[in-house]
Amino acid sequence: MSRRVRRRRTIVVAGVLVVAIAAGGYALTRPSEADADPPAGSATTPAAPHPTESSPSETSTSDPSPSRPAASPAPTEASRRCDAPEVTAAIERGSDAEVIAAFGGGEEFRHAVAAGEAPCIDLHRAGRTWVVVNKRNALEPEDYWPVPQARPAAPRIVSGGGWLRADVAAALDGLAAEAAGDGMGRLGIDSAFRPYDFQVGLYNRYVASRGQQAADLRSARPGHSEHQTGLAVDVVACGANGCGSHDDFRGTPQARWLAENAWRFGFIVRYEQDRTETTGYAWEPWHLRYIGTDLARAYRDGGFSTLEEFFGLPAAPTYVD
């Protein structure tokens, strides 16, 4: 072959390579409209992409042999617990007692939640007995309204409507009856379920009279109150001359009896003495919180004094905002 023919072929090949490289460089520097993200805030803004079988791996090589399918990840302790049929069925039925039993009991349930092994358990959901509401955790939804509700018959209704979640009202009746039978006198209900709108007004009155810093030690901001769950009740001591106040409750036989026996009926004293740095509230021996008998037994047997520590949550002394 003559030198002139070889030179011509070399020029043609070089020209093709230049065009190919130029086209490739353009494709690398200008993504197609199909691959570009839509404007932020548009209705079609995509979620984080998931890898597909046809997507090339970042670590792929030029080996033409077909790749083996990736092995399924080994189930974790968390997935094993939450994927158990008895757990999923109990959660779907909305039976808190059955969910706790499916985990193996109160202490087993508590340990799983505190250890991060129970992602199916949401401590924010207002309708659940195990809900934790404090200055860091707002209720979901914040205007939750418990149903069904009932009024306890044994305690005296001192103020407010006295309404509680129906199962809590029944438990409080049993507690009040046994306290009276043990010679503790009659208990009175000073505050029970509070709707969101009521909590707004109550908190604003505290702020107006005491200032916000003092108000935050005695009253929860709307959406952060246990009273909105229907699981909390403030009690006072009643006698022949009527019923006392919150401040009178400290040191009474009723207060001592509750501290020792409330757990047997599913209640705990939510805000104990010298735990403000964890709970965010001053000591309230009158404030009972229902968590059910299984969890209350685990709470008492474990020597816990705050729900935050019970479930392995961070302290909540102040609001996050």
Coordinates of C-alpha atoms in Angstrom, one line a residue:
M1 CA 0.0 0.0 0.0
S2 CA 1.3 3.4 -0.9
R3 CA 2.2 6.0 1.6
R4 CA -0.4 8.4 0.2
V5 CA -3.2 5.9 0.8
R6 CA -2.1 5.2 4.4
R7 CA -1.9 8.9 5.1
R8 CA -5.5 9.4 3.9
R9 CA -6.8 6.6 6.1
T10 CA -5.0 8.0 9.1
I11 CA -6.5 11.4 8.5
V12 CA -10.1 9.9 8.3
V13 CA -9.7 7.8 11.5
A14 CA -8.3 10.8 13.4
G15 CA -11.2 12.9 12.2
V16 CA -13.7 10.3 13.5
L17 CA -12.0 10.2 16.9
V18 CA -12.0 14.0 17.2
V19 CA -15.8 14.1 16.5
A20 CA -16.4 11.2 19.0
I21 CA -14.4 12.8 21.7
A22 CA -16.0 16.1 21.2
A23 CA -19.5 14.6 21.3
G24 CA -18.6 12.6 24.4
G25 CA -17.2 15.6 26.2
Y26 CA -20.4 17.5 25.4
A27 CA -22.5 14.7 26.9
L28 CA -20.4 14.7 30.1
T29 CA -20.7 18.5 30.6
R30 CA -24.3 19.0 29.8
P31 CA -26.9 16.6 31.3
S32 CA -30.0 15.8 29.3
E33 CA -33.3 17.4 30.3
A34 CA -34.6 14.0 31.3
D35 CA -31.8 13.5 33.9
A36 CA -31.8 17.1 35.3
D37 CA -33.7 17.7 38.5
P38 CA -36.8 19.8 38.2
P39 CA -36.9 23.2 40.0
A40 CA -37.0 23.1 43.8
G41 CA -40.5 23.1 45.2
S42 CA -42.1 21.8 42.0
A43 CA -44.7 19.0 42.2
T44 CA -42.3 16.6 40.5
T45 CA -39.3 17.1 42.7
P46 CA -38.0 13.5 43.1
A47 CA -37.2 11.7 46.2
A48 CA -33.7 10.3 46.8
P49 CA -33.1 7.9 43.9
H50 CA -33.0 4.2 44.5
P51 CA -30.5 2.0 42.6
T52 CA -32.0 -0.2 40.0
E53 CA -30.8 -3.4 38.5
S54 CA -29.9 -1.6 35.2
S55 CA -27.9 1.2 36.9
P56 CA -24.2 0.8 36.6
S57 CA -22.3 0.2 39.8
E58 CA -19.8 2.8 40.9
T59 CA -17.3 0.0 41.4
S60 CA -18.1 -1.8 38.1
T61 CA -15.2 -3.1 36.0
S62 CA -14.7 -4.0 32.4
D63 CA -15.3 -7.7 33.2
P64 CA -18.1 -8.7 30.8
S65 CA -19.2 -11.6 32.9
P66 CA -22.7 -11.1 34.4
S67 CA -22.6 -10.0 38.0
R68 CA -24.2 -12.1 40.8
P69 CA -27.2 -10.7 42.5
A70 CA -26.4 -9.0 45.8
A71 CA -27.2 -11.1 48.9
S72 CA -30.1 -9.9 51.0
P73 CA -28.8 -8.2 54.2
A74 CA -29.0 -10.4 57.3
P75 CA -32.1 -9.5 59.4
T76 CA -31.2 -7.3 62.3
E77 CA -32.5 -7.8 65.8
A78 CA -34.8 -4.7 65.2
S79 CA -36.3 -6.2 62.0
R80 CA -36.7 -9.6 63.6
R81 CA -38.7 -8.1 66.5
C82 CA -40.8 -5.8 64.5
D83 CA -41.5 -8.3 61.7
A84 CA -42.7 -10.9 64.0
P85 CA -46.3 -11.8 63.0
E86 CA -47.7 -11.4 66.5
V87 CA -46.1 -7.9 66.8
T88 CA -47.4 -6.6 63.5
A89 CA -50.9 -8.1 64.1
A90 CA -51.1 -6.5 67.5
I91 CA -49.9 -3.1 66.2
E92 CA -52.5 -3.2 63.4
R93 CA -55.3 -4.1 65.9
G94 CA -54.2 -1.1 68.1
S95 CA -53.9 -3.2 71.2
D96 CA -51.0 -1.8 73.3
A97 CA -51.2 -4.7 75.8
E98 CA -50.9 -7.2 73.0
V99 CA -47.9 -5.4 71.5
I100 CA -46.1 -5.4 74.8
A101 CA -46.9 -9.1 75.3
A102 CA -45.7 -9.9 71.8
F103 CA -42.3 -8.4 72.8
G104 CA -42.2 -10.7 75.8
G105 CA -43.5 -8.4 78.5
G106 CA -42.9 -4.9 79.9
E107 CA -39.2 -5.1 80.6
E108 CA -38.5 -6.8 77.3
F109 CA -40.5 -4.1 75.5
R110 CA -38.7 -1.3 77.4
H111 CA -35.3 -2.8 76.6
A112 CA -36.0 -3.2 72.9
V113 CA -37.2 0.4 72.6
A114 CA -34.3 1.8 74.7
A115 CA -31.7 -0.3 72.7
G116 CA -33.1 0.9 69.4
E117 CA -34.3 -2.6 68.5
A118 CA -38.0 -1.6 68.0
P119 CA -38.3 0.9 65.1
C120 CA -42.0 0.0 64.8
I121 CA -42.7 1.6 68.1
D122 CA -43.3 5.3 67.8
L123 CA -43.0 7.1 71.1
H124 CA -44.6 10.3 69.6
R125 CA -48.0 8.8 68.7
A126 CA -50.5 10.3 71.0
G127 CA -52.9 7.3 70.9
R128 CA -50.4 4.9 72.3
T129 CA -50.0 4.1 76.0
W130 CA -46.2 4.3 75.8
V131 CA -46.2 7.8 74.2
V132 CA -43.6 10.2 75.7
V133 CA -44.5 13.8 75.5
N134 CA -42.2 16.4 76.9
K135 CA -40.4 19.6 76.0
R136 CA -38.5 17.8 73.2
N137 CA -41.2 15.5 72.0
A138 CA -44.5 17.1 70.8
L139 CA -47.6 15.0 70.4
E140 CA -48.5 13.7 67.0
P141 CA -51.0 15.0 66.2
E142 CA -50.7 18.0 68.5
D143 CA -54.5 18.4 68.7
Y144 CA -55.2 14.7 69.5
W145 CA -58.5 13.9 71.0
P146 CA -58.8 10.5 72.8
V147 CA -61.8 8.2 72.3
P148 CA -63.6 6.7 74.0
Q149 CA -63.6 8.7 77.2
A150 CA -65.1 8.1 80.6
R151 CA -65.4 9.8 84.0
P152 CA -64.1 7.8 87.0
A153 CA -66.8 7.2 89.6
A154 CA -64.7 6.7 92.8
P155 CA -62.7 10.0 92.9
R156 CA -64.4 13.3 93.5
I157 CA -64.4 15.7 90.6
V158 CA -63.0 18.9 92.1
S159 CA -62.5 20.9 88.9
G160 CA -62.5 20.3 85.2
G161 CA -64.6 17.7 83.5
G162 CA -62.7 14.7 85.0
W163 CA -62.7 12.9 81.6
L164 CA -60.0 10.4 80.8
R165 CA -59.4 7.8 78.2
A166 CA -61.9 5.0 79.1
D167 CA -59.3 2.4 80.2
V168 CA -57.5 5.0 82.3
A169 CA -60.7 6.0 84.0
A170 CA -61.4 2.4 85.0
A171 CA -57.8 2.0 86.3
L172 CA -58.1 5.2 88.4
D173 CA -61.4 3.9 89.9
G174 CA -59.6 0.8 91.1
L175 CA -56.7 2.8 92.5
A176 CA -59.0 5.3 94.3
A177 CA -61.1 2.5 95.8
E178 CA -58.1 0.6 97.2
A179 CA -56.6 3.8 98.6
A180 CA -59.8 4.5 100.4
G181 CA -60.0 0.9 101.6
D182 CA -56.5 1.3 103.0
G183 CA -57.7 4.2 105.1
M184 CA -56.2 6.9 102.8
G185 CA -59.4 8.8 102.4
R186 CA -60.9 9.9 99.2
L187 CA -59.0 11.2 96.2
G188 CA -60.2 14.1 94.1
I189 CA -59.5 14.9 90.5
D190 CA -58.3 18.4 89.9
S191 CA -57.4 18.1 86.2
A192 CA -57.7 15.3 83.7
F193 CA -58.0 15.5 79.9
R194 CA -57.4 18.9 78.4
P195 CA -58.1 19.7 74.7
Y196 CA -55.5 21.6 72.7
D197 CA -57.4 24.8 72.8
F198 CA -57.8 24.7 76.5
Q199 CA -54.1 24.1 76.9
V200 CA -53.4 27.2 74.8
G201 CA -55.5 29.4 77.2
L202 CA -54.0 27.8 80.3
Y203 CA -50.4 28.2 79.3
N204 CA -51.0 31.8 78.2
R205 CA -52.5 32.6 81.6
Y206 CA -49.4 31.2 83.3
V207 CA -47.2 33.3 81.1
A208 CA -49.2 36.4 81.8
S209 CA -49.1 35.9 85.6
R210 CA -45.7 34.4 86.2
G211 CA -43.6 35.0 83.0
Q212 CA -42.6 32.5 80.5
Q213 CA -39.6 31.0 82.3
A214 CA -41.7 30.3 85.4
A215 CA -44.7 29.1 83.3
D216 CA -42.5 26.5 81.6
L217 CA -41.8 24.9 84.9
R218 CA -45.4 24.5 85.8
S219 CA -47.4 24.3 82.6
A220 CA -46.7 22.6 79.3
R221 CA -46.9 24.5 76.0
P222 CA -49.8 23.4 73.7
G223 CA -48.9 20.2 72.0
H224 CA -46.5 19.2 74.7
S225 CA -48.9 18.4 77.6
E226 CA -49.6 14.9 78.9
H227 CA -53.1 16.0 79.8
Q228 CA -53.9 16.2 76.0
T229 CA -53.4 12.4 75.8
G230 CA -56.1 11.4 78.3
L231 CA -53.5 9.4 80.1
A232 CA -52.6 11.9 82.8
V233 CA -54.6 13.1 85.9
D234 CA -53.8 15.5 88.7
V235 CA -55.2 14.4 92.1
V236 CA -55.7 16.0 95.4
A237 CA -56.5 14.8 98.9
C238 CA -60.1 15.0 100.1
G239 CA -61.4 14.8 103.6
A240 CA -64.4 15.6 105.8
N241 CA -63.7 19.4 105.3
G242 CA -63.4 19.2 101.6
C243 CA -60.4 18.8 99.2
G244 CA -57.0 20.3 99.3
S245 CA -54.8 21.8 96.6
H246 CA -51.8 20.6 94.7
D247 CA -49.4 22.3 97.1
D248 CA -51.2 20.7 100.1
F249 CA -50.8 17.2 98.6
R250 CA -47.0 16.9 99.3
G251 CA -46.4 14.9 102.4
T252 CA -50.0 13.6 102.8
P253 CA -50.8 9.9 103.4
Q254 CA -52.4 9.8 100.0
A255 CA -49.2 11.1 98.3
R256 CA -47.1 8.5 100.1
W257 CA -49.5 5.7 99.3
L258 CA -49.5 6.7 95.6
A259 CA -45.7 6.7 95.4
E260 CA -45.7 3.1 96.7
N261 CA -48.8 1.6 95.1
A262 CA -49.8 3.5 91.9
W263 CA -47.7 1.2 89.7
R264 CA -50.0 -1.7 90.6
F265 CA -52.8 0.0 88.7
G266 CA -50.7 1.1 85.7
F267 CA -49.8 4.6 87.0
I268 CA -46.5 6.3 87.7
V269 CA -45.7 9.6 89.4
R270 CA -44.4 11.3 86.3
Y271 CA -42.5 14.3 87.7
E272 CA -40.6 13.2 90.8
Q273 CA -38.5 15.2 93.2
D274 CA -35.0 16.4 92.0
R275 CA -35.6 15.3 88.4
T276 CA -36.3 18.7 86.8
E277 CA -33.1 18.5 84.8
T278 CA -34.5 15.5 83.0
T279 CA -38.2 16.1 82.9
G280 CA -38.2 19.8 82.6
Y281 CA -40.8 20.2 85.4
A282 CA -40.8 20.8 89.1
W283 CA -41.8 18.0 91.5
E284 CA -45.5 17.2 91.1
P285 CA -46.4 14.3 93.4
W286 CA -50.1 14.8 92.3
H287 CA -49.5 14.2 88.6
L288 CA -50.2 10.6 87.7
R289 CA -49.4 9.2 84.3
Y290 CA -50.9 5.9 83.0
I291 CA -48.6 3.6 81.1
G292 CA -50.4 0.3 81.8
T293 CA -49.6 -2.4 84.4
D294 CA -46.9 -4.2 82.4
L295 CA -44.8 -1.1 81.8
A296 CA -45.5 0.3 85.3
R297 CA -44.2 -2.9 86.8
A298 CA -41.0 -2.7 84.7
Y299 CA -40.7 1.0 85.7
R300 CA -41.0 0.2 89.4
D301 CA -38.8 -3.0 89.3
G302 CA -36.1 -1.2 87.4
G303 CA -36.0 1.7 89.9
F304 CA -36.7 4.3 87.2
S305 CA -37.9 7.8 88.1
T306 CA -38.4 9.3 84.6
L307 CA -39.9 8.1 81.4
E308 CA -37.0 9.6 79.5
E309 CA -34.6 7.2 81.2
F310 CA -37.0 4.4 81.1
F311 CA -37.0 4.5 77.3
G312 CA -33.4 5.6 76.8
L313 CA -34.4 9.1 75.6
P314 CA -32.3 12.3 76.1
A315 CA -33.2 14.7 78.9
A316 CA -35.8 17.3 78.1
P317 CA -35.2 20.2 80.5
T318 CA -36.0 22.9 77.9
Y319 CA -37.9 23.3 74.6
V320 CA -35.8 22.8 71.5
D321 CA -36.9 26.1 70.0

